[in-house]
Structures are given as structure tokens and as C-alpha cells.
Coordinates of C-alpha atoms in Angstrom, one line a residue:
Chain A
X1 CA 102.8 66.5 48.4
X2 CA 104.6 65.3 45.3
X3 CA 104.1 68.6 43.5
X4 CA 105.4 70.5 46.5
X5 CA 108.5 68.4 46.5
X6 CA 109.0 69.0 42.7
X7 CA 108.6 72.7 43.3
X8 CA 111.3 72.8 46.0
X9 CA 113.6 70.6 43.9
X10 CA 113.3 73.0 41.0
X11 CA 113.9 75.9 43.3
X12 CA 116.9 74.4 44.9
X13 CA 119.6 75.4 42.4
X14 CA 118.3 79.0 42.5
X15 CA 118.4 79.1 46.3
X16 CA 121.9 77.6 46.3
X17 CA 123.1 80.0 43.7
X18 CA 121.6 83.1 45.4
X19 CA 122.7 81.9 48.8
X20 CA 126.2 80.7 48.2
X21 CA 127.3 83.3 45.6
X22 CA 125.4 86.4 46.5
X23 CA 123.7 86.6 49.9
X24 CA 126.4 84.9 52.1
X25 CA 129.4 86.8 50.5
X26 CA 127.5 90.0 51.0
X27 CA 126.6 89.3 54.6
X28 CA 130.3 88.5 55.2
X29 CA 131.4 91.6 53.3
X30 CA 129.0 93.7 55.4
X31 CA 130.2 92.2 58.7
X32 CA 133.9 92.7 57.6
X33 CA 133.2 96.3 56.7
X34 CA 132.0 97.0 60.2
X35 CA 135.0 95.5 62.0
X36 CA 137.7 97.8 63.1
X37 CA 141.2 96.5 63.9
X38 CA 142.4 97.6 67.3
X39 CA 145.3 95.3 67.8
X40 CA 146.6 92.5 65.6
X41 CA 143.9 89.8 65.6
X42 CA 141.6 91.9 67.8
X43 CA 138.6 93.6 66.1
X44 CA 135.7 95.8 67.3
X45 CA 132.5 96.7 65.7
X46 CA 132.5 100.3 64.4
X47 CA 132.0 102.6 61.5
X48 CA 135.6 103.7 61.2
X49 CA 136.0 102.2 57.7
X50 CA 133.1 104.3 56.4
X51 CA 134.3 107.5 58.1
X52 CA 137.7 106.9 56.5
X53 CA 136.0 107.1 53.1
X54 CA 134.4 110.5 53.9
X55 CA 137.6 111.8 55.5
X56 CA 139.9 111.2 52.6
X57 CA 139.0 113.5 49.5
X58 CA 140.8 111.1 47.1
X59 CA 138.3 108.4 48.0
X60 CA 135.1 110.2 47.5
X61 CA 136.5 112.2 44.5
X62 CA 137.2 108.9 42.8
X63 CA 133.8 107.7 43.9
X64 CA 132.0 110.7 42.3
X65 CA 134.2 110.6 39.2
X66 CA 133.4 106.9 38.6
X67 CA 129.7 107.6 39.0
X68 CA 129.8 110.6 36.6
X69 CA 131.9 108.8 34.0
X70 CA 129.6 105.8 34.2
X71 CA 126.5 107.9 33.7
X72 CA 128.2 109.6 30.7
X73 CA 129.3 106.3 29.2
X74 CA 125.7 105.1 29.6
X75 CA 124.3 108.2 27.9
X76 CA 126.8 107.9 25.1
X77 CA 126.1 104.2 24.6
X78 CA 122.4 105.1 24.3
X79 CA 123.0 107.8 21.8
X80 CA 125.1 105.6 19.6
X81 CA 123.1 102.4 20.2
X82 CA 119.7 103.8 19.5
X83 CA 120.1 104.5 15.8
X84 CA 121.9 101.1 15.4
X85 CA 119.0 99.3 17.1
X86 CA 116.4 101.3 15.2
X87 CA 118.1 100.4 11.9
X88 CA 118.3 96.7 12.8
X89 CA 114.8 96.5 14.1
X90 CA 112.9 98.7 11.7
X91 CA 114.9 99.3 8.5
X92 CA 117.0 96.3 7.8
X93 CA 115.3 93.2 6.4
X94 CA 115.8 89.5 6.2
X95 CA 119.4 88.2 6.1
X96 CA 120.9 91.6 6.2
X97 CA 119.2 92.2 9.5
X98 CA 120.5 88.9 10.9
X99 CA 124.0 89.7 9.7
X100 CA 124.0 93.1 11.4
X101 CA 122.9 91.5 14.6
X102 CA 125.7 89.0 14.4
X103 CA 128.2 91.8 13.7
X104 CA 127.1 93.4 16.9
X105 CA 127.6 90.1 18.7
X106 CA 130.8 89.1 17.1
X107 CA 133.2 91.2 19.3
X108 CA 131.8 89.4 22.3
X109 CA 133.2 86.0 21.1
X110 CA 136.6 87.4 22.1
X111 CA 137.4 88.0 25.8
X112 CA 137.2 91.5 27.2
X113 CA 140.9 91.5 27.8
X114 CA 141.8 90.8 24.2
X115 CA 139.3 93.4 23.0
X116 CA 140.8 96.0 25.2
X117 CA 144.3 95.1 24.0
X118 CA 142.9 95.6 20.5
X119 CA 142.0 99.2 21.4
X120 CA 145.5 99.7 22.9
X121 CA 147.1 98.6 19.7
X122 CA 145.0 101.2 17.9
X123 CA 145.4 104.0 20.3
X124 CA 149.0 103.8 21.7
X125 CA 151.8 106.1 20.8
X126 CA 153.2 103.7 18.2
X127 CA 149.8 102.4 17.4
X128 CA 147.7 102.3 14.2
X129 CA 145.9 105.7 14.6
X130 CA 149.1 107.6 15.5
X131 CA 151.1 106.0 12.6
X132 CA 148.3 106.7 10.1
X133 CA 148.1 110.3 11.1
X134 CA 151.9 110.6 10.7
X135 CA 151.8 108.9 7.4
X136 CA 149.1 111.2 6.2
X137 CA 151.3 114.1 7.3
X138 CA 148.7 115.5 9.7
X139 CA 151.1 115.4 12.6
X140 CA 154.8 115.7 12.8
X141 CA 155.4 113.4 15.7
X142 CA 153.6 110.4 17.4
X143 CA 150.6 111.1 19.5
X144 CA 149.6 109.2 22.6
X145 CA 145.8 108.5 22.6
X146 CA 145.8 106.2 25.5
X147 CA 145.7 107.0 29.3
X148 CA 143.1 109.7 29.3
X149 CA 139.4 109.9 30.0
X150 CA 138.4 109.8 26.3
X151 CA 140.2 106.5 25.9
X152 CA 138.3 105.1 29.0
X153 CA 135.1 106.3 27.5
X154 CA 135.8 104.7 24.2
X155 CA 136.5 101.4 25.9
X156 CA 133.4 101.5 28.1
X157 CA 131.1 102.4 25.3
X158 CA 132.6 99.6 23.1
X159 CA 132.4 97.0 25.8
X160 CA 128.8 97.7 26.7
X161 CA 127.3 98.4 23.3
X162 CA 125.7 95.0 22.8
X163 CA 123.9 95.2 26.2
X164 CA 122.2 98.4 25.0
X165 CA 121.5 97.3 21.5
X166 CA 119.8 94.0 22.4
X167 CA 117.1 95.3 24.7
X168 CA 116.5 98.2 22.3
X169 CA 116.1 95.9 19.3
X170 CA 113.7 93.8 21.2
X171 CA 111.4 96.7 22.2
X172 CA 111.6 98.5 18.9
X173 CA 110.8 95.2 17.2
X174 CA 107.6 95.0 19.1
X175 CA 106.5 98.5 17.8
X176 CA 104.1 97.8 15.0
X177 CA 105.2 99.7 11.8
X178 CA 101.6 101.0 11.4
X179 CA 102.1 103.2 14.5
X180 CA 105.1 104.9 12.9
X181 CA 103.2 105.2 9.6
X182 CA 100.2 106.6 11.4
X183 CA 102.5 109.1 13.1
X184 CA 103.7 110.4 9.7
X185 CA 100.2 110.1 8.2
X186 CA 98.7 112.4 10.7
X187 CA 101.3 115.1 10.0
X188 CA 104.2 114.3 12.2
X189 CA 107.8 114.8 11.0
X190 CA 110.6 112.4 11.9
X191 CA 111.4 114.2 15.1
X192 CA 107.8 114.2 16.3
X193 CA 107.3 110.5 15.5
X194 CA 110.5 109.7 17.4
X195 CA 109.6 111.8 20.4
X196 CA 105.9 111.0 20.7
X197 CA 105.7 107.4 19.5
X198 CA 109.0 105.6 19.2
X199 CA 110.7 106.7 22.4
X200 CA 107.7 106.3 24.7
X201 CA 107.2 102.8 23.3
X202 CA 110.9 102.0 23.6
X203 CA 111.2 103.4 27.2
X204 CA 111.3 100.0 29.0
X205 CA 114.1 98.9 26.6
X206 CA 116.0 102.1 27.0
X207 CA 115.8 101.9 30.8
X208 CA 116.8 98.3 31.0
X209 CA 119.6 98.8 28.6
X210 CA 120.8 101.8 30.6
X211 CA 120.7 99.9 33.9
X212 CA 122.8 97.1 32.5
X213 CA 125.3 99.4 30.8
X214 CA 125.6 101.6 33.9
X215 CA 126.2 98.6 36.2
X216 CA 128.8 97.2 33.8
X217 CA 130.6 100.5 33.6
X218 CA 130.5 101.2 37.3
X219 CA 131.8 97.8 38.2
X220 CA 134.3 97.6 35.3
X221 CA 138.0 97.2 36.3
X222 CA 139.9 96.1 33.2
X223 CA 138.9 98.8 30.8
X224 CA 139.7 101.8 33.0
X225 CA 143.0 100.3 34.1
X226 CA 144.2 99.3 30.7
X227 CA 143.0 102.3 28.7
X228 CA 143.1 104.9 31.4
X229 CA 146.4 103.8 33.0
X230 CA 147.3 103.4 36.6
X231 CA 146.0 106.8 37.6
X232 CA 142.7 106.5 35.9
X233 CA 141.0 106.9 39.3
X234 CA 138.3 104.3 39.0
X235 CA 136.6 103.3 42.2
X236 CA 137.1 99.6 41.5
X237 CA 140.8 100.2 41.6
X238 CA 140.5 101.6 45.1
X239 CA 138.7 98.4 46.2
X240 CA 141.4 96.3 44.5
X241 CA 144.1 98.3 46.2
X242 CA 142.6 97.9 49.6
X243 CA 142.1 94.2 49.2
X244 CA 145.3 93.2 47.4
X245 CA 147.9 95.9 47.8
X246 CA 147.3 97.1 51.3
X247 CA 145.7 93.9 52.5
X248 CA 143.0 96.0 54.3
X249 CA 140.0 93.8 53.8
X250 CA 137.9 95.8 56.2
X251 CA 138.4 99.0 54.3
X252 CA 137.9 97.2 50.9
X253 CA 134.6 95.7 52.1
X254 CA 133.3 99.1 53.2
X255 CA 134.2 100.5 49.7
X256 CA 132.5 97.5 48.1
X257 CA 129.4 98.2 50.1
X258 CA 129.4 101.9 49.2
X259 CA 129.6 101.0 45.5
X260 CA 126.6 98.7 45.9
X261 CA 124.7 101.5 47.6
X262 CA 125.7 104.0 45.0
X263 CA 124.7 101.9 42.0
X264 CA 121.4 101.0 43.7
X265 CA 120.6 104.7 44.4
X266 CA 121.4 105.8 40.8
X267 CA 119.3 103.0 39.3
X268 CA 116.5 103.8 41.7
X269 CA 116.7 107.5 40.7
X270 CA 116.8 106.6 37.0
X271 CA 113.7 104.5 37.4
X272 CA 111.8 107.2 39.3
X273 CA 112.8 109.8 36.8
X274 CA 111.5 107.8 33.8
X275 CA 108.4 106.6 35.7
X276 CA 109.4 102.9 35.1
X277 CA 109.5 100.0 37.5
X278 CA 112.2 97.4 37.7
X279 CA 109.8 94.5 37.1
X280 CA 108.4 96.3 34.0
X281 CA 111.7 97.1 32.4
X282 CA 113.4 93.8 33.2
X283 CA 110.2 91.9 32.3
X284 CA 110.1 93.6 28.9
X285 CA 113.7 94.0 28.2
Chain B
X1 CA 99.0 104.6 -12.3
X2 CA 101.2 101.6 -12.1
X3 CA 103.3 100.0 -9.4
X4 CA 105.8 97.1 -9.7
X5 CA 107.9 95.4 -7.1
X6 CA 111.0 93.9 -8.8
X7 CA 109.3 91.7 -11.4
X8 CA 105.9 91.6 -9.8
X9 CA 103.2 94.0 -11.0
X10 CA 101.1 94.8 -8.0
X11 CA 99.0 97.5 -9.5
X12 CA 98.7 97.5 -13.3
X13 CA 97.5 100.6 -15.2
X14 CA 94.8 101.6 -12.8
X15 CA 93.0 104.7 -13.9
X16 CA 90.4 106.1 -11.6
X17 CA 88.6 109.3 -10.8
X18 CA 86.7 109.6 -7.5
X19 CA 84.2 112.4 -7.1
X20 CA 84.8 114.6 -4.1
X21 CA 82.6 113.8 -1.1
X22 CA 81.7 110.3 -2.2
X23 CA 82.1 107.0 -0.5
X24 CA 84.3 104.8 -2.8
X25 CA 85.2 101.2 -2.1
X26 CA 87.8 99.0 -3.7
X27 CA 86.8 95.4 -3.4
X28 CA 89.0 92.5 -4.1
X29 CA 90.5 89.3 -2.8
X30 CA 93.6 89.5 -0.7
X31 CA 96.7 90.0 -2.7
X32 CA 94.9 91.8 -5.5
X33 CA 96.9 95.0 -5.0
X34 CA 94.3 97.1 -3.2
X35 CA 96.5 97.8 -0.2
X36 CA 99.3 98.8 -2.5
X37 CA 97.0 101.2 -4.3
X38 CA 95.9 102.7 -0.9
X39 CA 99.4 103.1 0.3
X40 CA 100.3 104.9 -2.9
X41 CA 97.5 107.4 -2.3
X42 CA 98.6 107.8 1.3
X43 CA 102.1 108.5 0.1
X44 CA 103.9 105.5 1.8
X45 CA 104.7 104.1 -1.7
X46 CA 105.7 105.9 -4.9
X47 CA 104.0 104.7 -8.1
X48 CA 106.4 103.3 -10.6
X49 CA 104.7 105.4 -13.2
X50 CA 101.6 107.5 -13.4
X51 CA 100.3 110.3 -11.2
X52 CA 97.9 110.9 -8.3
X53 CA 95.9 114.1 -8.3
X54 CA 94.0 115.4 -5.4
X55 CA 91.7 118.3 -6.1
X56 CA 93.4 118.7 -9.5
X57 CA 96.9 118.9 -8.1
X58 CA 99.6 116.2 -8.3
X59 CA 100.7 115.0 -4.9
X60 CA 103.5 112.7 -6.0
X61 CA 106.2 115.0 -4.5
X62 CA 104.2 115.6 -1.3
X63 CA 105.4 113.3 1.6
X64 CA 102.7 111.5 3.6
X65 CA 102.9 113.9 6.5
X66 CA 102.1 116.8 4.3
X67 CA 99.4 115.2 2.2
X68 CA 95.8 116.2 3.0
X69 CA 95.1 112.4 3.1
X70 CA 94.7 110.5 6.3
X71 CA 94.4 106.8 6.9
X72 CA 92.5 104.6 9.2
X73 CA 94.8 101.6 9.6
X74 CA 93.7 98.0 9.5
X75 CA 94.5 97.5 13.2
X76 CA 93.7 101.2 13.7
X77 CA 97.2 102.0 15.1
X78 CA 95.9 104.1 18.0
X79 CA 98.9 105.2 20.0
X80 CA 98.8 103.1 23.2
X81 CA 101.0 105.5 25.1
X82 CA 98.5 108.3 24.7
X83 CA 94.9 108.6 26.0
X84 CA 91.9 109.2 23.7
X85 CA 92.1 112.9 23.6
X86 CA 95.9 112.9 23.0
X87 CA 95.4 110.5 20.1
X88 CA 92.8 112.7 18.5
X89 CA 94.8 115.8 19.1
X90 CA 98.1 114.4 17.8
X91 CA 97.7 115.8 14.3
X92 CA 96.5 119.2 15.5
X93 CA 99.5 119.5 17.9
X94 CA 101.7 118.7 14.9
X95 CA 100.2 121.7 13.1
X96 CA 101.3 123.8 16.1
X97 CA 97.7 124.7 17.1
X98 CA 97.4 126.3 20.5
X99 CA 96.6 124.0 23.4
X100 CA 93.1 125.4 24.1
X101 CA 92.1 125.2 20.5
X102 CA 93.3 121.6 20.3
X103 CA 91.3 120.7 23.4
X104 CA 88.1 122.3 21.9
X105 CA 88.4 120.7 18.5
X106 CA 89.2 117.3 20.1
X107 CA 86.1 117.4 22.3
X108 CA 84.1 118.5 19.3
X109 CA 85.3 115.7 17.2
X110 CA 84.7 113.1 19.9
X111 CA 81.2 114.4 20.3
X112 CA 80.6 114.1 16.6
X113 CA 81.6 110.4 16.6
X114 CA 79.4 109.8 19.6
X115 CA 82.1 109.7 22.4
X116 CA 81.7 112.9 24.2
X117 CA 83.7 113.1 27.4
X118 CA 85.8 110.0 26.9
X119 CA 89.0 112.0 26.2
X120 CA 90.8 111.0 29.4
X121 CA 90.3 107.2 28.9
X122 CA 93.2 105.0 28.0
X123 CA 93.1 103.2 24.6
X124 CA 93.1 99.9 26.4
X125 CA 90.0 100.9 28.3
X126 CA 87.7 101.4 25.4
X127 CA 85.8 98.8 23.3
X128 CA 86.5 97.7 19.7
X129 CA 83.7 99.9 18.3
X130 CA 84.8 102.9 20.3
X131 CA 88.4 102.5 19.1
X132 CA 87.1 102.4 15.6
X133 CA 85.4 105.8 16.2
X134 CA 88.4 107.3 17.9
X135 CA 90.6 106.3 14.9
X136 CA 88.1 108.0 12.5
X137 CA 87.9 111.1 14.7
X138 CA 91.7 111.2 14.9
X139 CA 91.7 111.6 11.1
X140 CA 88.6 113.7 10.5
X141 CA 89.6 116.3 13.1
X142 CA 92.4 117.2 10.6
X143 CA 89.7 117.9 7.9
X144 CA 91.5 115.8 5.2
X145 CA 90.5 115.9 1.5
X146 CA 90.5 112.1 1.4
X147 CA 90.1 109.6 4.2
X148 CA 91.5 106.2 3.5
X149 CA 90.2 103.1 5.3
X150 CA 92.2 99.9 5.2
X151 CA 89.7 97.1 6.2
X152 CA 89.1 98.7 9.6
X153 CA 86.2 96.5 10.4
X154 CA 88.1 93.2 9.9
X155 CA 88.9 92.8 13.6
X156 CA 85.3 93.3 14.9
X157 CA 82.7 90.7 15.6
X158 CA 79.8 90.2 13.2
X159 CA 77.2 92.2 15.1
X160 CA 79.5 95.2 15.7
X161 CA 80.6 95.1 12.1
X162 CA 77.0 95.3 10.9
X163 CA 76.5 98.2 13.2
X164 CA 79.7 100.0 12.2
X165 CA 78.8 99.7 8.5
X166 CA 75.8 101.9 9.1
X167 CA 77.8 104.2 11.4
X168 CA 80.6 104.7 8.9
X169 CA 78.2 105.6 6.1
X170 CA 76.5 108.1 8.5
X171 CA 79.8 109.7 9.5
X172 CA 80.9 110.0 5.9
X173 CA 77.6 111.8 5.1
X174 CA 78.0 114.1 8.1
X175 CA 81.6 115.1 7.5
X176 CA 81.2 115.2 3.7
X177 CA 84.7 113.9 3.2
X178 CA 85.7 111.6 0.4
X179 CA 86.2 108.1 1.8
X180 CA 88.2 105.5 0.0
X181 CA 87.5 102.2 1.7
X182 CA 89.3 98.9 0.8
X183 CA 87.9 95.6 1.8
X184 CA 87.6 92.0 0.7
X185 CA 84.2 91.8 2.3
X186 CA 81.6 92.5 -0.4
X187 CA 78.8 93.2 1.9
X188 CA 80.8 96.1 3.5
X189 CA 81.5 97.5 0.1
X190 CA 78.0 97.1 -1.3
X191 CA 76.2 98.5 1.8
X192 CA 78.3 101.6 2.3
X193 CA 79.6 102.8 -1.0
X194 CA 78.3 105.2 -3.6
X195 CA 80.6 103.4 -6.1
X196 CA 82.6 100.2 -5.9
X197 CA 85.7 99.2 -7.9
X198 CA 86.2 95.4 -8.1
X199 CA 89.9 94.7 -8.3
X200 CA 91.7 91.6 -9.3
X201 CA 95.3 90.9 -10.0
X202 CA 96.3 94.5 -10.0
X203 CA 93.5 95.7 -12.4
X204 CA 90.1 97.1 -12.0
X205 CA 87.6 94.6 -13.4
X206 CA 84.6 96.9 -13.1
X207 CA 83.8 100.2 -11.5
X208 CA 80.2 101.2 -10.7
X209 CA 77.4 101.5 -8.2
X210 CA 76.8 98.5 -6.1
X211 CA 73.6 97.6 -7.9
X212 CA 75.3 97.7 -11.3
X213 CA 78.0 95.3 -10.1
X214 CA 75.5 93.0 -8.7
X215 CA 72.9 93.0 -11.5
X216 CA 75.1 93.7 -14.5
X217 CA 78.6 92.2 -13.9
X218 CA 80.8 92.8 -16.9
X219 CA 83.3 90.0 -16.3
X220 CA 83.4 86.5 -15.1
X221 CA 85.4 87.5 -12.1
X222 CA 82.9 90.1 -11.0
X223 CA 80.0 87.7 -11.5
X224 CA 81.7 85.1 -9.3
X225 CA 83.2 87.4 -6.7
X226 CA 80.2 89.7 -6.0
X227 CA 77.3 87.8 -4.5
X228 CA 76.5 84.1 -4.9
X229 CA 75.7 82.4 -8.1
X230 CA 74.9 79.1 -9.7
X231 CA 77.4 78.4 -12.4
X232 CA 77.3 76.3 -15.5
X233 CA 79.8 75.7 -18.2
X234 CA 78.5 75.2 -21.7
X235 CA 78.6 76.1 -25.4
X236 CA 76.5 78.5 -27.3
X237 CA 74.0 76.6 -29.5
X238 CA 71.9 79.5 -30.8
X239 CA 71.8 83.3 -30.8
X240 CA 68.8 85.5 -31.4
X241 CA 69.7 89.2 -30.9
X242 CA 71.4 89.1 -27.5
X243 CA 69.4 86.1 -26.3
X244 CA 71.6 83.0 -26.4
X245 CA 70.8 79.3 -25.8
X246 CA 73.5 77.4 -24.2
X247 CA 74.0 73.6 -24.1
X248 CA 75.7 72.6 -20.8
X249 CA 78.0 69.7 -20.2
X250 CA 75.1 67.7 -18.7
X251 CA 73.2 68.3 -22.0
X252 CA 70.8 70.7 -20.4
X253 CA 69.6 73.8 -22.2
X254 CA 69.7 77.2 -20.6
X255 CA 68.5 80.4 -22.1
X256 CA 70.1 83.7 -21.1
X257 CA 71.6 87.0 -22.2
X258 CA 75.2 87.4 -23.4
X259 CA 77.2 89.9 -21.3
X260 CA 79.4 90.6 -24.4
X261 CA 79.7 89.8 -28.1
X262 CA 79.6 86.0 -28.7
X263 CA 79.1 83.6 -31.6
X264 CA 77.8 80.1 -32.0
X265 CA 80.2 77.5 -30.7
X266 CA 81.8 79.7 -28.1
X267 CA 82.6 78.2 -24.7
X268 CA 80.7 80.2 -22.1
X269 CA 80.1 80.3 -18.3
X270 CA 76.5 80.9 -17.2
X271 CA 75.6 82.6 -13.9
X272 CA 72.2 82.7 -12.2
X273 CA 71.7 84.2 -8.7
X274 CA 69.9 82.0 -6.2
X275 CA 67.3 84.6 -5.6
X276 CA 66.5 84.8 -9.3
X277 CA 65.2 81.3 -9.2
X278 CA 61.4 81.0 -8.5
X279 CA 59.9 77.9 -6.9
X280 CA 56.6 76.3 -7.6
X281 CA 54.9 73.1 -6.3
X282 CA 53.2 72.3 -9.6
X283 CA 55.0 74.5 -12.2
X284 CA 51.9 76.6 -12.9
X285 CA 53.4 79.9 -11.9
X286 CA 56.5 79.3 -14.0
X287 CA 54.7 79.6 -17.4
X288 CA 56.5 82.7 -18.6
X289 CA 60.0 81.7 -17.5
X290 CA 62.5 80.8 -20.2
X291 CA 64.2 78.2 -18.0
X292 CA 62.1 75.6 -16.3
X293 CA 63.1 72.5 -14.5
X294 CA 61.6 69.8 -12.3
X295 CA 63.5 68.3 -9.5
X296 CA 63.6 67.4 -5.9
X297 CA 64.9 69.1 -2.7
X298 CA 68.3 67.8 -1.7
X299 CA 68.5 69.8 1.5
X300 CA 67.2 72.8 3.3
X301 CA 69.9 75.1 4.6
X302 CA 68.0 77.2 7.1
X303 CA 69.6 80.5 8.0
X304 CA 66.7 82.8 8.8
X305 CA 66.2 85.4 6.1
X306 CA 69.1 84.1 4.1
X307 CA 67.8 80.5 4.0
X308 CA 68.7 78.4 0.9
X309 CA 67.4 75.3 -0.7
X310 CA 69.6 72.9 -2.6
X311 CA 67.6 71.3 -5.4
X312 CA 68.6 68.7 -7.9
X313 CA 67.2 69.0 -11.5
X314 CA 65.6 65.7 -12.5
X315 CA 66.8 65.7 -16.1
X316 CA 70.4 66.9 -15.8
X317 CA 71.3 66.1 -12.2
X318 CA 72.6 69.6 -11.7
X319 CA 72.5 70.8 -8.1
X320 CA 71.1 74.4 -7.9
X321 CA 71.1 76.9 -5.0
X322 CA 67.7 78.5 -4.6
X323 CA 67.0 81.3 -2.1
X324 CA 64.0 80.3 0.0
X325 CA 61.2 82.9 -0.5
X326 CA 60.2 84.4 2.9
X327 CA 56.5 84.5 2.0
X328 CA 55.8 81.5 4.2
X329 CA 54.5 79.5 1.2
X330 CA 57.5 77.1 1.1
X331 CA 58.3 76.9 4.8
X332 CA 57.2 73.2 5.0
X333 CA 59.5 72.1 2.2
X334 CA 61.6 69.1 3.2
X335 CA 64.4 67.1 1.7
X336 CA 63.2 64.6 -0.8
X337 CA 60.1 66.4 -1.9
X338 CA 59.4 67.2 -5.5
X339 CA 59.4 70.8 -6.6
X340 CA 59.5 72.8 -9.9
X341 CA 61.7 75.8 -10.4
X342 CA 62.6 78.3 -13.1
X343 CA 64.1 81.6 -13.9
X344 CA 63.9 84.2 -16.6
X345 CA 66.5 84.5 -19.4
X346 CA 67.1 88.2 -18.4
X347 CA 68.5 87.0 -15.1
X348 CA 70.9 84.6 -16.7
X349 CA 74.3 86.0 -17.6
X350 CA 76.5 84.3 -20.2
X351 CA 80.2 85.1 -20.4
X352 CA 82.5 84.0 -23.1
X353 CA 85.5 82.2 -21.5
X354 CA 88.9 83.7 -22.4

């Protein structure tokens, strides 16, 4: 009896957290997305909000573009993050290793907003990069590096790098060095060892890192807006516009739900493709 | 060959030739540099100075993945993401061998180590002894010039270890590959090897067949490390050819042979194997032994065939380990009983200290 009570007591914060902050808002969001305004203050249940999404090319183009850019940002983060994680986990030693890890962490002590402004200082027309190029005589006039897809990509990769590096370092750390040595000893070159031993071992870390980075990119609002400009066409902007600018909560809820479905589908597809399960990757990562 | 790490000399001027096709062991306590030596042969470490020749050719500039040397790792390092056949075939695939040939050679290698048809099993599904054999098959399928084994039996339980010792020796004989085996377990080294090198503090103390190491140790370290011994400290009192008489601290006298040059007054350590000591109830059978003592049994340490007696010499109070003869004659000995014991001077080795 007592143990039961203790169990529920410990469970209570989790239930409150999940219920109040995740389940109830989502139920409300779902119900809102299904209501259609017929007259002021009169609503009917219908799928009009969803059909509006498919009827307007701007909406689903933005939607597809956001998904594609997020996938690319994830892939790019993985390509850059893997060597970093490998170096930290396998090659660096002692204090140097701890220092490198802290260096990865350090940018996250500053708010995302400030970090993004940092990039703006570097990339804007009168910014550091542009000035340096002019000073070196490589260009005659100032160059605007901001407000394009490349700038968004830079920002997204930078923002999510840590969330890729940490799970990768954890899984690579658990790979005994003797496996790598055995891989070489039996005649494998670096590429073969990487492909046959290191990557299969690191798969759970790769997948969980990718899931986190993809989710963060897809749901990011600040970085695309600030680095990509007002017309960066990120789907979160559409949601923001519906809720705040146009005060169309019903439409915004439908968009929010579509984004949730999209991210779930892509994560599910990624897991199926790599033969991993969510419990395995999250458990290990 | 020599290897130093910063200011620490791990392997110090080791010079060694291993005949092709033999089973060679390097025996030493942990931290003596044997793993460093092995890793230099494998190619994971570069010697600070010196050279490594395999079949007469220097391999110093050959990276580990190109060396005809393969290694069985301490914890075997079987790839957990692959099944047994994929593990064994890994090296062959790296050589670009066609798939059918790989499959054939893998099945052949598995049959030779006594695991036919287990290619599709996962590494986690097979037992410790089977893993051992897969790890060896994975190397031998590549037909290396030298197979290095880094204490691969360490993780096995006693019974399996005894079994694998015999098995390894048999495999080596069958494949006729040179095995270099490193271990801190002397029985592994003594049972399997054609020749054993005893290593201490980065140097080879003695290299030779197991019998030689056991019966004619050249240094104090070898005498102490290989097998069990009774040990005394004393001073040389008399020399007659190579027979020496030693006075021990407890003012006993022991006759023995000197393992090296010595002179009267030298401090020496004296070693006598427990099984060199003969027991007698009345001293009548000890007539021709150079060392004879009377004493009493302190305790009987029964351990089947390896049973020991701890006896105390009446005159000097020394406690001496004696192997219990398995002839049945002394089976009724009990603590507190009087007994005579003795050993010949030829079985008594004296080493000058320093």
C-alpha cells in the first residue's frame, strides 16, 4: 500500500508535466484546428483548415522546403560533427579532450538570439567578412552574405552542432579501441574500418543525434527569420503569421498539427531506413 | 629493439630471433613491457630504435594493415555487429576476394577450428571458448607469417583455460604458423611453448625451452618468477669447484651449486623447489642427500595432485614448502608429526645478489 503510494507520488510530477504542457495543449490544438468559423463566434466542425493548406501552393511549398532544408541541415551537421566527435572520443586525451568538449559547449552558454546576432555581425553587408574581403582587395564593393539559404544553413548547423556531437561522442566512446585496431590488423584501411566497424557501432548515436537536430531545425523560428530574412519561407513563420498577424488560430492550429505529423513521419522513416528503434537509439544516445 | 615513452623505457634493448613455425611465449609480470613489444611487432607502435625483420625483411615502414602479422586481442575484439562468418571473412573481403571464395575459405577455417556450420551465429550467441576459436580462425584464415596472441585466455574460467591451452598448441601445430604468445601466467607459457622468454622491466632475463627455465634459471628473477621455490638468504662460506656451502641468516648450512661465478663472503639467495625435497619418516632414505634436516609438520595443504606440506626445521626454525609425494606413503601425515627431509645439492641454486 505504502509502496504504491510512493510510486504514484514519484510519478505525479511527470503526469502533471505531460498532461498540462503536452497532452492538454495538443488536444486543444487539435480541436481548434477542426473548427471552422461560419459567422462571428459561431463554429462548425470541419476540415476546411486542412484543405486550405493543400489548396494554397505557398503553404505546401513552404512546408516541403522547410522539410528539405531541415534534412539537409541534419546531414550537414552529421558530416561536420562526426569527425569532431571522433576526434574528441578517440584521438584526444586527458585534459585536451575535456577542453575540446567544453569548447563545443561554450557557445550554448549564450542565448540563441545573441548567437544568431553574432552571425549577423559577421555576415551582414557592413559586417566582418565583407569588410575583410574588401580590405584584402578580393572584392571592390561590400557583399551581403545574409538573407539567403546558405546563411540559414550556417545558422541551423551552428545551432544544433552540440546536439549531434554529444550523442556521437557517447557512442564512439563506448567503442573499444581494440575493435578499431583489429580492423586495421586484419587488413582494413581507414575507410573500411570506418564503414564496417565505426559507423555500424555508432549508428544509434548517429540516429538519435539526427533526430534531435532534425526536430530542432524543423521547429526553429529565430534562425531562419534573422539569417534568412522575412521571406525565408520557413513553415514556423506561417504558423506565427496565422496566430499573431492574421489572428486565425484555427488555421495556425492546423499548420501546427501538420508540422507535428510531418516530423513524426520523417523520424519514423529515418528509423525504418536505418533499422533502428526509438527506444534503442534514445536509450543509448 | 628499444622503445621509450617520454622518459620511461618500456622495452630496453631486446634482441630476439624466433624460428619460423614455432610457438614462442613471452612471460612476464604486468607492466614488464611485453604488450609494448607485441604492439611493435603488430605495427601499432614504432620502435624508438632498432628493427623488426619478418622472413628476413624489415617491416618498420609497413603499416599494421599491410603486415603479414595478425593479432588475437586480449578481449578478442570480435566485431559484435557481424556474425561469425562475417568476422572470419572480414580480412579476406578487405583483400578483395570474390564472395564465393570468401564463403568457402571461411567455412574451411571454421571447420579447422572445430566450429563447422556456426557461421550464421551472432557473436553474443557463442560461448567463451568458441569466441576464442573464432578469433583465431579470423586471423589464421589470412595465412599470416606470425600470429600474435595477447593473453587471450585471461577471461576464461580455469577449466576452459586448461582445455584451450591444449587446443591452441594443437592449432599451432596444424597451421604451422609462428605463434608469439604473451602472458603473465607461467603455466600457459610452459605448457604450450617451444621456447619462452622471461621478461622483466623491459629486458629479457632468459630465453630458452620451458624445461631450461624451470631447471636452470639464470637469474634470481627467473628462479622466483617461474615455478615455486623455497628461498633463503645467506653468505658463501666455502667453495669447492662449483659446489658452494652457504650459511643462512638462521645459522643453518645449505649445500648447493652456484648459478654463476661467486667467491667466499658473497651474499647469495638460495632456491630449492618444493618437489626437490624428499621426505622420510626416519631419515634412512636420505643418506646420500647433501642437505638433511629433521623437523615437524606445521600443516598439510591438501590440493589433490598439487598438495603441499609446510614443515619446520627443528634446528633453524625455517619453514619449508614440500611437495607431498603422491605414492601414498605419506598420506597419513598430520600436523605436529615429526618428519625428516632432505634434498641434493644439485637441486639447490645459489645466486649472487646484485
